[in-house]
Short mmCIF file of C-alpha atoms in Angstrom, two decimals:
data_model
loop_
_atom_site.label_atom_id
_atom_site.label_comp_id
_atom_site.label_asym_id
_atom_site.label_seq_id
_atom_site.Cartn_x
_atom_site.Cartn_y
_atom_site.Cartn_z
CA UNK F 1 140.33 -22.01 129.08
CA UNK F 2 140.64 -18.83 127.01
CA UNK F 3 136.99 -17.97 127.64
CA UNK F 4 137.38 -18.48 131.38
CA UNK F 5 140.55 -16.44 131.43
CA UNK F 6 138.95 -13.58 129.50
CA UNK F 7 135.91 -13.43 131.79
CA UNK F 8 138.17 -13.26 134.83
CA UNK F 9 140.22 -10.48 133.28
CA UNK F 10 137.07 -8.61 132.32
CA UNK F 11 135.86 -8.79 135.91
CA UNK F 12 139.20 -7.55 137.21
CA UNK F 13 139.35 -4.70 134.70
CA UNK F 14 135.71 -3.78 135.35
CA UNK F 15 136.33 -3.76 139.10
CA UNK F 16 139.29 -1.42 138.64
CA UNK F 17 137.16 0.94 136.54
CA UNK F 18 134.43 0.82 139.18
CA UNK F 19 136.89 1.74 141.93
CA UNK F 20 138.32 4.54 139.78
CA UNK F 21 134.80 5.90 139.33
CA UNK F 22 134.20 5.93 143.09
CA UNK F 23 137.57 7.58 143.72
CA UNK F 24 136.82 10.26 141.12
CA UNK F 25 133.50 10.97 142.83
CA UNK F 26 135.30 11.40 146.15
CA UNK F 27 137.99 13.63 144.62
CA UNK F 28 135.32 15.79 143.02
CA UNK F 29 134.60 17.30 146.44
CA UNK F 30 138.26 18.23 146.94
CA UNK F 31 139.27 19.72 143.60
CA UNK F 32 140.60 22.91 145.19
CA UNK F 33 142.99 20.90 147.31
CA UNK F 34 144.38 18.88 144.41
CA UNK F 35 147.22 19.82 142.05
CA UNK F 36 145.97 21.61 138.94
CA UNK F 37 147.21 18.84 136.65
CA UNK F 38 144.85 16.41 138.44
CA UNK F 39 141.99 18.75 139.29
CA UNK F 40 141.49 20.07 135.73
CA UNK F 41 140.83 16.70 134.02
CA UNK F 42 138.53 15.63 136.84
CA UNK F 43 136.64 18.91 136.72
CA UNK F 44 136.30 18.71 132.94
CA UNK F 45 134.99 15.16 133.16
CA UNK F 46 132.24 16.10 135.61
CA UNK F 47 131.26 19.10 133.52
CA UNK F 48 130.70 16.76 130.59
CA UNK F 49 129.17 13.72 132.30
CA UNK F 50 128.09 14.96 135.77
CA UNK F 51 128.46 11.49 137.31
CA UNK F 52 130.47 8.28 137.18
CA UNK F 53 127.28 6.22 137.26
CA UNK F 54 127.54 5.31 133.60
CA UNK F 55 128.63 2.56 131.25
CA UNK F 56 132.28 3.56 131.39
CA UNK F 57 132.83 3.01 135.10
CA UNK F 58 130.04 0.71 136.23
CA UNK F 59 128.52 -1.47 133.53
CA UNK F 60 131.54 -3.68 132.77
CA UNK F 61 132.03 -4.57 136.44
CA UNK F 62 128.48 -5.79 136.98
CA UNK F 63 128.16 -7.49 133.58
CA UNK F 64 131.43 -9.39 133.94
CA UNK F 65 130.64 -10.40 137.53
CA UNK F 66 127.29 -11.68 136.29
CA UNK F 67 129.14 -13.67 133.63
CA UNK F 68 131.42 -15.13 136.29
CA UNK F 69 128.46 -16.23 138.39
CA UNK F 70 126.70 -17.70 135.35
CA UNK F 71 129.80 -19.65 134.36
CA UNK F 72 130.32 -20.98 137.88
CA UNK F 73 126.67 -22.05 138.03
CA UNK F 74 126.88 -23.69 134.61
CA UNK F 75 129.76 -25.90 135.72
CA UNK F 76 128.18 -26.50 139.15
CA UNK F 77 130.96 -24.63 140.95
CA UNK F 78 128.83 -21.92 142.53
CA UNK F 79 129.00 -22.26 146.31
CA UNK F 80 128.06 -20.12 149.31
CA UNK F 81 129.66 -21.09 152.61
CA UNK F 82 129.03 -20.01 156.18
CA UNK F 83 132.25 -18.01 156.04
CA UNK F 84 130.96 -16.17 152.96
CA UNK F 85 127.72 -15.38 154.78
CA UNK F 86 129.59 -14.00 157.80
CA UNK F 87 131.77 -11.82 155.57
CA UNK F 88 128.65 -10.62 153.75
CA UNK F 89 126.98 -9.59 157.02
CA UNK F 90 130.12 -7.73 158.12
CA UNK F 91 130.39 -5.97 154.76
CA UNK F 92 126.74 -4.90 154.96
CA UNK F 93 127.31 -3.60 158.48
CA UNK F 94 130.28 -1.53 157.30
CA UNK F 95 128.24 -0.22 154.36
CA UNK F 96 125.40 0.86 156.64
CA UNK F 97 127.82 2.47 159.11
CA UNK F 98 129.59 4.40 156.34
CA UNK F 99 126.31 5.54 154.81
CA UNK F 100 124.90 6.75 158.13
CA UNK F 101 128.02 8.72 159.01
CA UNK F 102 128.76 10.47 155.74
CA UNK F 103 130.84 7.84 153.99
CA UNK F 104 128.39 6.87 151.27
CA UNK F 105 131.03 7.03 148.54
CA UNK F 106 133.34 4.79 150.53
CA UNK F 107 130.51 2.31 151.08
CA UNK F 108 130.14 2.01 147.30
CA UNK F 109 133.53 0.30 147.18
CA UNK F 110 131.85 -2.65 148.90
CA UNK F 111 129.02 -2.90 146.38
CA UNK F 112 130.73 -5.46 144.15
CA UNK F 113 131.27 -8.19 146.78
CA UNK F 114 127.82 -7.44 148.18
CA UNK F 115 126.08 -7.88 144.85
CA UNK F 116 128.15 -10.96 144.00
CA UNK F 117 127.02 -12.70 147.16
CA UNK F 118 123.39 -11.63 146.73
CA UNK F 119 123.22 -12.80 143.11
CA UNK F 120 124.90 -16.09 143.99
CA UNK F 121 122.42 -16.77 146.79
CA UNK F 122 119.44 -15.91 144.57
CA UNK F 123 120.63 -18.23 141.80
CA UNK F 124 121.34 -21.09 144.20
CA UNK F 125 117.97 -20.70 145.91
CA UNK F 126 116.13 -20.60 142.59
CA UNK F 127 117.96 -23.72 141.47
CA UNK F 128 117.33 -25.58 144.71
CA UNK F 129 113.62 -24.76 144.75
CA UNK F 130 113.32 -25.60 141.05
CA UNK F 131 111.40 -22.46 140.29
CA UNK F 132 109.74 -22.36 136.89
CA UNK F 133 109.74 -19.85 134.07
CA UNK F 134 106.86 -17.74 135.40
CA UNK F 135 108.89 -16.83 138.47
CA UNK F 136 111.79 -15.60 136.36
CA UNK F 137 109.43 -13.62 134.15
CA UNK F 138 107.97 -11.99 137.25
CA UNK F 139 111.47 -11.27 138.58
CA UNK F 140 112.52 -9.65 135.33
CA UNK F 141 109.32 -7.62 135.06
CA UNK F 142 109.67 -6.43 138.66
CA UNK F 143 113.33 -5.46 138.24
CA UNK F 144 112.52 -3.59 135.03
CA UNK F 145 109.77 -1.60 136.76
CA UNK F 146 112.06 -0.88 139.72
CA UNK F 147 114.71 0.43 137.34
CA UNK F 148 112.37 3.03 135.88
CA UNK F 149 110.62 3.89 139.15
CA UNK F 150 113.58 4.26 141.49
CA UNK F 151 114.82 7.45 139.82
CA UNK F 152 111.65 9.25 140.89
CA UNK F 153 112.44 8.36 144.49
CA UNK F 154 116.05 9.45 143.96
CA UNK F 155 114.82 12.81 142.68
CA UNK F 156 112.43 13.10 145.63
CA UNK F 157 115.27 12.49 148.10
CA UNK F 158 117.69 14.78 146.27
CA UNK F 159 115.31 17.68 145.66
CA UNK F 160 112.99 17.51 148.67
CA UNK F 161 114.18 15.44 151.63
CA UNK F 162 117.97 15.69 151.61
CA UNK F 163 119.02 18.64 149.48
CA UNK F 164 122.47 18.91 151.02
CA UNK F 165 123.46 15.28 150.59
CA UNK F 166 121.05 12.61 149.41
CA UNK F 167 123.73 9.90 149.35
CA UNK F 168 122.80 8.32 152.67
CA UNK F 169 121.30 5.13 154.00
CA UNK F 170 117.87 6.65 154.57
CA UNK F 171 117.67 7.63 150.91
CA UNK F 172 118.66 4.10 149.98
CA UNK F 173 115.86 2.63 152.07
CA UNK F 174 113.34 5.06 150.62
CA UNK F 175 114.43 4.42 147.03
CA UNK F 176 114.80 0.65 147.32
CA UNK F 177 111.70 0.11 149.45
CA UNK F 178 109.56 2.53 147.48
CA UNK F 179 110.58 1.15 144.10
CA UNK F 180 110.02 -2.43 145.26
CA UNK F 181 106.58 -1.60 146.69
CA UNK F 182 105.47 0.25 143.56
CA UNK F 183 106.77 -2.49 141.26
CA UNK F 184 104.96 -5.21 143.22
CA UNK F 185 101.71 -3.22 143.24
CA UNK F 186 102.07 -2.56 139.51
CA UNK F 187 102.76 -6.24 138.86
CA UNK F 188 99.73 -7.24 140.94
CA UNK F 189 97.46 -4.80 139.09
CA UNK F 190 98.86 -5.95 135.75
CA UNK F 191 98.11 -9.59 136.58
CA UNK F 192 94.54 -8.71 137.58
CA UNK F 193 94.09 -6.78 134.35
CA UNK F 194 95.46 -9.66 132.27
CA UNK F 195 93.19 -12.16 134.00
CA UNK F 196 90.16 -9.93 133.46
CA UNK F 197 91.04 -9.58 129.79
CA UNK F 198 91.46 -13.34 129.43
CA UNK F 199 88.14 -14.06 131.14
CA UNK F 200 86.40 -11.45 128.99
CA UNK F 201 87.78 -13.00 125.80
CA UNK F 202 86.72 -16.48 126.88
CA UNK F 203 83.19 -15.26 127.53
CA UNK F 204 82.97 -13.65 124.11
CA UNK F 205 84.29 -16.80 122.46
#
């Protein structure tokens, strides 16, 4: 009971920190309009850290939500209903609308429920299809490659395509799609290389 309670509280606290981070990012653009007592600390923070995309404001939320999903799955309580799916579609529609019309920071507030639903669906599908260890290894390898690759696409969007404001839905598609494509190609080439190495060793043996 204590463990369950603590995970729930961690998720709540992490969600609050995440929202604070998004709000700070929004307020950053309006420092001149804020009272000095509020504007100064916010300005000092961004001079030191530049962004709220860090462990302080974002990591706890996603880690604790992942723990919640894992616990629910462990006790066979993880469920996705039709109502959840409808809400998910509506949330995604709002996110896309906000991103296309200059509300990218506001759309980030909807990231937590979006990711929760996506992770829950992935886990349930994997469990239902009884996927084996190789699939999970591939998934982890792909996500790791995407993590390192996507920043190059972010830089490309920020420095070349959308210098004024790269926080938009088009940038998201470029970064997500590009990173996924590169990671899959890299994984495919890596598998071919590993197979060639294995065959070569067998021939020598």
